[in-house]
């Protein structure tokens, strides 16, 4: 959480009732849908790190990519820096993304898969500069590539090498240099350290934090493990089966989780302090995560929630501000 309290910063990104369904072919020619993201509401403030957590398959990557319109949303609304960049009510008539592509970047989970193996590092970073006409002369371009490589802890002499000549951590640094090349404002960091050795994970996180402070960046930082984002996030959103179920300041969410699902997630996090540990009961969820192709009715968590009632099976819980700046969707709150 570089740079102190961001809770009064203006909103950079606003997401309203965002939905993303993927079509899949069902039996007998019937189209079915994967309901990957369902009615998500959230906002991200300028300069903050918004941590997005939830189990694998709950829709984190889909939400991140849909916000960037790398996936076209199914419905809902996205507002970036006061401009509507998607409004489902307008059907196919949507704003062009090119002006926003430069401002909104992504760092991928698997660095090796996200770098073209046939391109040198210099070409990879240079391509990003070219797409957005960032440099006027060849010399300016070369200098900028070298500067970017140094910013991410590589050196200029490495610009003629190919991605496979680098370690996983170095490949992720190349991916970060590519994202930074176009002077972005907002970066979706999609589990940028999950594929890396534990020993270098903190180096990458520290580098991202330093850059945030230096360049005033805003991050949507995705992780499947809440303990990864806890310390670096200003606010955290928790997803379950395509829904955002709770959202609050990082500290508040950690100390005072409201939603039954968040409570179970946190109960699984080891607590170093034995006194605190004693007071936190471990809750084990029964059953598997249901399929997003045919999600449970009402509250999607009802099949596994220890507090579920008849109402939960029938009625979708409303997304509400339960306490100031602390949101959740649950009938018993
Ligand atoms: N392109 C796609 N086509 C069909 N289904 C998809 C596609 N991308 C993701 N999904 C499905 O959407 C759900 C959410 O996936 P994802 O967003 O990758 O979750 P997470 O990042 O939280 O692990 C999963 O059930 C996944 O299989
Ligand atoms: S709405 Fe019902 S099923 Fe859903 S989390 Fe709340 S108590 Fe559990
Ligand atoms: Mg993912």
mmCIF file of C-alpha atoms in Angstrom, residues 107-112 114-115 152 154 166-178 190-196 204 207-208:
data_model
loop_
_atom_site.group_PDB
_atom_site.id
_atom_site.type_symbol
_atom_site.label_atom_id
_atom_site.label_comp_id
_atom_site.label_asym_id
_atom_site.label_seq_id
_atom_site.Cartn_x
_atom_site.Cartn_y
_atom_site.Cartn_z
ATOM 1 C CA UNK A 107 0.433 -7.947 -16.850
ATOM 2 C CA UNK A 108 -0.235 -11.644 -17.365
ATOM 3 C CA UNK A 109 -0.058 -14.603 -15.038
ATOM 4 C CA UNK A 110 2.215 -16.701 -17.225
ATOM 5 C CA UNK A 111 5.040 -14.489 -18.477
ATOM 6 C CA UNK A 112 6.510 -17.037 -20.905
ATOM 7 C CA UNK A 114 2.563 -13.853 -22.960
ATOM 8 C CA UNK A 115 5.851 -13.072 -24.765
ATOM 9 C CA UNK A 152 12.563 -3.148 -14.488
ATOM 10 C CA UNK A 154 17.312 -5.675 -16.713
ATOM 11 C CA UNK A 166 15.554 -15.383 -19.414
ATOM 12 C CA UNK A 167 14.351 -16.832 -16.106
ATOM 13 C CA UNK A 168 10.646 -16.695 -15.166
ATOM 14 C CA UNK A 169 11.199 -13.652 -12.961
ATOM 15 C CA UNK A 170 13.103 -11.860 -15.728
ATOM 16 C CA UNK A 171 10.371 -12.728 -18.232
ATOM 17 C CA UNK A 172 7.832 -11.146 -15.930
ATOM 18 C CA UNK A 173 10.062 -8.049 -15.786
ATOM 19 C CA UNK A 174 9.940 -7.933 -19.607
ATOM 20 C CA UNK A 175 6.128 -8.147 -19.448
ATOM 21 C CA UNK A 176 6.128 -5.265 -16.978
ATOM 22 C CA UNK A 177 8.450 -3.197 -19.201
ATOM 23 C CA UNK A 178 6.067 -3.786 -22.116
ATOM 24 C CA UNK A 190 -3.357 -10.826 -13.220
ATOM 25 C CA UNK A 191 -1.651 -13.061 -10.652
ATOM 26 C CA UNK A 192 1.713 -11.684 -11.796
ATOM 27 C CA UNK A 193 3.691 -13.701 -9.255
ATOM 28 C CA UNK A 194 1.781 -17.007 -9.020
ATOM 29 C CA UNK A 195 3.940 -18.693 -11.673
ATOM 30 C CA UNK A 196 7.228 -17.506 -10.121
ATOM 31 C CA UNK A 204 8.450 -8.402 -8.304
ATOM 32 C CA UNK A 207 9.129 -3.421 -7.883
ATOM 33 C CA UNK A 208 5.444 -3.002 -8.755
#
